Coordinates of C-alpha atoms in Angstrom, one line a residue:
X29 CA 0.0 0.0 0.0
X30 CA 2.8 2.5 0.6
X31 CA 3.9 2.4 -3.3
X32 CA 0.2 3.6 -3.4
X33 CA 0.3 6.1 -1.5
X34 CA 3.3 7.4 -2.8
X35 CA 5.6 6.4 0.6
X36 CA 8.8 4.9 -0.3
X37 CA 9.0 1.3 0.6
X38 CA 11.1 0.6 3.9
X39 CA 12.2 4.1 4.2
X40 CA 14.1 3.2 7.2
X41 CA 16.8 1.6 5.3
X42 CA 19.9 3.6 4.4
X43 CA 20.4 4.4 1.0
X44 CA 24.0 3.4 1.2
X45 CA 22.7 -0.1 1.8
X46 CA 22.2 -1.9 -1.6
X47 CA 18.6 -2.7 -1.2
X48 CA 18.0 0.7 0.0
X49 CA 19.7 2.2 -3.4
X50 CA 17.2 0.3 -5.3
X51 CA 14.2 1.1 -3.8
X52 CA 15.2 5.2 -3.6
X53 CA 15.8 4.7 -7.2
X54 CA 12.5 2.9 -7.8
X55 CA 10.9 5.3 -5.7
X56 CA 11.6 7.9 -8.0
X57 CA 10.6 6.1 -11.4
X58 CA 7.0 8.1 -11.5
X59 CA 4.3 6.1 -12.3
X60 CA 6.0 2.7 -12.4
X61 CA 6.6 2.5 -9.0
X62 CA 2.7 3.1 -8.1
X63 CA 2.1 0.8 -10.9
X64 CA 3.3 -2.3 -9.2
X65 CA 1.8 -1.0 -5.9
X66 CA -1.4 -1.5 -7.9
X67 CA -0.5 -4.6 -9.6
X68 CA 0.4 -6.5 -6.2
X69 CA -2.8 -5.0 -4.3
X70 CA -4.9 -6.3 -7.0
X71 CA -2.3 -9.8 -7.6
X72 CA -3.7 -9.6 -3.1
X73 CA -7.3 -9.3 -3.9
X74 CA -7.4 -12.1 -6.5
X75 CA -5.5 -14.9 -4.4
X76 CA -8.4 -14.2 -1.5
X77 CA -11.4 -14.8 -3.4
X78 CA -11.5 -19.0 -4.3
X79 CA -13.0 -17.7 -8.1
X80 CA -9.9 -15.8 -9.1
X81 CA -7.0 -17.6 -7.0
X82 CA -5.7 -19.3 -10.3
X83 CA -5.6 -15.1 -11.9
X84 CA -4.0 -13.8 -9.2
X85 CA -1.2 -16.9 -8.7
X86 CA -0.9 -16.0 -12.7
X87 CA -0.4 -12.0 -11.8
X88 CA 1.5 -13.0 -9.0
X89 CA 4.0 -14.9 -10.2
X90 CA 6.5 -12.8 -12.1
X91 CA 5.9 -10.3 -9.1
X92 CA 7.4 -12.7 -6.4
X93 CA 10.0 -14.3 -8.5
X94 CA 11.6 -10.8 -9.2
X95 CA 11.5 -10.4 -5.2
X96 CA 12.9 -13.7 -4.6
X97 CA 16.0 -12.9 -7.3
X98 CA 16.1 -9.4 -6.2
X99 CA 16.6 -10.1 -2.3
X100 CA 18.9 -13.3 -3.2
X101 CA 21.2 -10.6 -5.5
X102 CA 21.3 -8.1 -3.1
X103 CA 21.1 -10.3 0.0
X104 CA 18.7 -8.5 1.6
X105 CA 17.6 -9.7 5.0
X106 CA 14.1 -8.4 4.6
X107 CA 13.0 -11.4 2.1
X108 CA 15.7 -13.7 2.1
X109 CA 13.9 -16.6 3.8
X110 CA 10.0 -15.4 2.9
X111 CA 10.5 -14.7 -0.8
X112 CA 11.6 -18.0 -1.8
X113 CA 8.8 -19.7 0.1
X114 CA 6.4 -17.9 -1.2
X115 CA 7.7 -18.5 -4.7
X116 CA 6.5 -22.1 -3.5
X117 CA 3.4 -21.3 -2.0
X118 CA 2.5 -19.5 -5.1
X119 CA 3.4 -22.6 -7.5
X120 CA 1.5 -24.7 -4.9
X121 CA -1.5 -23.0 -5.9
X122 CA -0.7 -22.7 -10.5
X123 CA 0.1 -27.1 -10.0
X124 CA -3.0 -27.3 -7.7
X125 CA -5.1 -25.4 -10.4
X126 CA -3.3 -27.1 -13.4
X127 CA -6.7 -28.6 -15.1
X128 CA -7.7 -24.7 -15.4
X129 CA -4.1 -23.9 -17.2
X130 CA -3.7 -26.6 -18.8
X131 CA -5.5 -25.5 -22.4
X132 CA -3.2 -22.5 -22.5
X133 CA 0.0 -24.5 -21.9
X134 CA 2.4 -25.3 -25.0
X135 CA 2.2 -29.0 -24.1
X136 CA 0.9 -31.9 -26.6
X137 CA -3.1 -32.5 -25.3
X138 CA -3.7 -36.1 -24.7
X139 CA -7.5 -36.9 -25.4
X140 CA -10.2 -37.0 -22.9
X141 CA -12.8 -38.7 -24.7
X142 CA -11.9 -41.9 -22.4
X143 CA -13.9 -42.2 -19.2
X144 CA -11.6 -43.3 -16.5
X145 CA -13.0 -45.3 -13.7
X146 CA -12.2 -44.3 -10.1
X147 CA -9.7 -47.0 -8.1
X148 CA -11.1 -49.0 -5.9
X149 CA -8.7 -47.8 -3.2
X150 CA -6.0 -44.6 -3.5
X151 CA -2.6 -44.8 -2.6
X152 CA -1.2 -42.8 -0.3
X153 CA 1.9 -42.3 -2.0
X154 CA 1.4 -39.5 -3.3
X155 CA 0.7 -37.6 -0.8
X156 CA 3.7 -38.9 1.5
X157 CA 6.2 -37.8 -1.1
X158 CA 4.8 -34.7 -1.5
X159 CA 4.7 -33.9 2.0
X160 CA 8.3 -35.5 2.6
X161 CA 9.5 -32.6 -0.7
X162 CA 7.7 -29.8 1.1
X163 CA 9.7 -30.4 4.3
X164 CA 13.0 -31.0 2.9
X165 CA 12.8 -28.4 0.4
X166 CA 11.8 -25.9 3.4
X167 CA 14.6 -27.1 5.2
X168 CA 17.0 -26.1 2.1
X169 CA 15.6 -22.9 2.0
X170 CA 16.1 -22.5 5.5
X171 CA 19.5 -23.7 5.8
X172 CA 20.6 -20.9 2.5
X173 CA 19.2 -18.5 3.9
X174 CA 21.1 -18.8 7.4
X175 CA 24.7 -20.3 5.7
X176 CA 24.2 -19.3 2.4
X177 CA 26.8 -16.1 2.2
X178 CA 29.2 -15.9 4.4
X179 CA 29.2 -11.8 4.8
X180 CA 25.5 -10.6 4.8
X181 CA 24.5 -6.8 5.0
X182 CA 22.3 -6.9 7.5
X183 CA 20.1 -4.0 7.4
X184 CA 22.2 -1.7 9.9
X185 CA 25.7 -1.6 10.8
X186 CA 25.6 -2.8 14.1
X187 CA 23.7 -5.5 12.8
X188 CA 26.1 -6.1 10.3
X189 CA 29.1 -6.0 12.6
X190 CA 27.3 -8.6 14.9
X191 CA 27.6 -11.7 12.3
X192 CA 31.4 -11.2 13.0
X193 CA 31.8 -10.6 16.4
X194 CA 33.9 -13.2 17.9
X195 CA 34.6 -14.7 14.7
X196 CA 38.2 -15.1 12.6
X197 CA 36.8 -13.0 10.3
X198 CA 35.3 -10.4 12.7
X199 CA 38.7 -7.4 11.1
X200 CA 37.4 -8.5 7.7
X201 CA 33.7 -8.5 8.6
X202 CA 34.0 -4.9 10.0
X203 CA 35.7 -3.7 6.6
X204 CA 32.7 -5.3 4.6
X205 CA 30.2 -4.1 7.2
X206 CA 32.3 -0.4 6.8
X207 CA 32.1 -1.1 3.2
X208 CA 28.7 -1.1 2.7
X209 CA 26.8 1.0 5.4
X210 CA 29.6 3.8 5.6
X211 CA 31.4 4.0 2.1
X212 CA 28.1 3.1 0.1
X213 CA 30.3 0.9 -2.2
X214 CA 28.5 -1.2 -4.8
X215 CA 27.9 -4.7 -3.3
X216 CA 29.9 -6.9 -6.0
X217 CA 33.1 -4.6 -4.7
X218 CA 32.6 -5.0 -1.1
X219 CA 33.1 -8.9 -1.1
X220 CA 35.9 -9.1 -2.9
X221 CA 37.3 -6.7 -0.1
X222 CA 36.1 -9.2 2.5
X223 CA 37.7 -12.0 1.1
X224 CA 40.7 -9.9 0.4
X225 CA 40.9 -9.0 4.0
X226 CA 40.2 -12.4 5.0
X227 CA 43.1 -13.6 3.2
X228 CA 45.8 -11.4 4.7

């Protein structure tokens, strides 16, 4: 709602911070940025009501995987964990409606002039494996998102400087943590002087 109403997302975060560079410059695109304030309200509205969930999964889609890269690129602690599971949830619900999407899919139509009879009894199968994926591709998730990079920016300094406290790499860590929330440095440069640190 705050692209709505004009408010610049997170406005708490520094723009020296990587995420916070983006969204200051997003903030000032115009039109666009209240555009895709609009486009997830109504993406919202759709995936509440049961007669347009498969619309709004559609519309909300390309809106959640740009998130999910965007927060993974810029490691952004704000939707490093959530964006990738709702990436999930929101595949959940396109496989869960596939018989609806299936007549605009590119894939070869088998016919369905045969009438299948129902089992006699249903395997539970299914519904094991699928359980047993959801977990351990949660816990994957999970475990990225805690181990994945080694030097994260946090979304303050002190924050940042905390990951490192105590640690071998706690000189190094402070020079990335200076890097980013002091110096403003791009993030691909503040790594490499993090490792370069490390390795002294």
């Amino acid at each position: 709602m705050v692209k709505i109403s004009g408010e610049r997302f997170a406005s708490g975060l520094s723009t020296k911070h990587p995420m916070g560079a983006y969204l200051e410059a997003l903030y000032h695109t115009g039109f666009y940025y209240t555009f895709i304030g609009i486009a997830q309200v109504v993406a919202a509205i759709f995936l509440i009501i049961p007669r347009t969930i498969t619309l709004g999964a559609l519309l909300y889609f390309p809106i959640i995987i740009n998130i999910w890269v965007l927060s993974f690129a810029l490691r952004f602690e704000g939707s490093f964990l959530t964006s990738p599971l709702m990436v999930l949830a929101n595949l959940f619900i396109l496989v869960w409606n596939y018989d609806k999407l299936k007549y605009i899919l590119p894939f070869k139509k088998k016919s369905t002039s045969e009438i299948k009879e129902n089992p006699i009894k249903y395997s539970n199968q299914f519904p094991f494996v699928f359980f047993t994926g959801v977990i351990i591709t949660v816990a994957l998730i999970v475990t990225l998102s805690q181990f994945g990079y080694e030097a994260m920016p946090r979304n303050s300094y002190s924050d940042c400087e905390k990951q490192f406290k105590n640690t071998k790499n706690e000189e190094a860590g402070i020079k990335f943590c200076e890097c980013i929330h002091k110096n403003g440095k791009p993030l691909d440069e503040c790594p490499k002087e993090f490792e370069n640190a490390k390795n002294k």
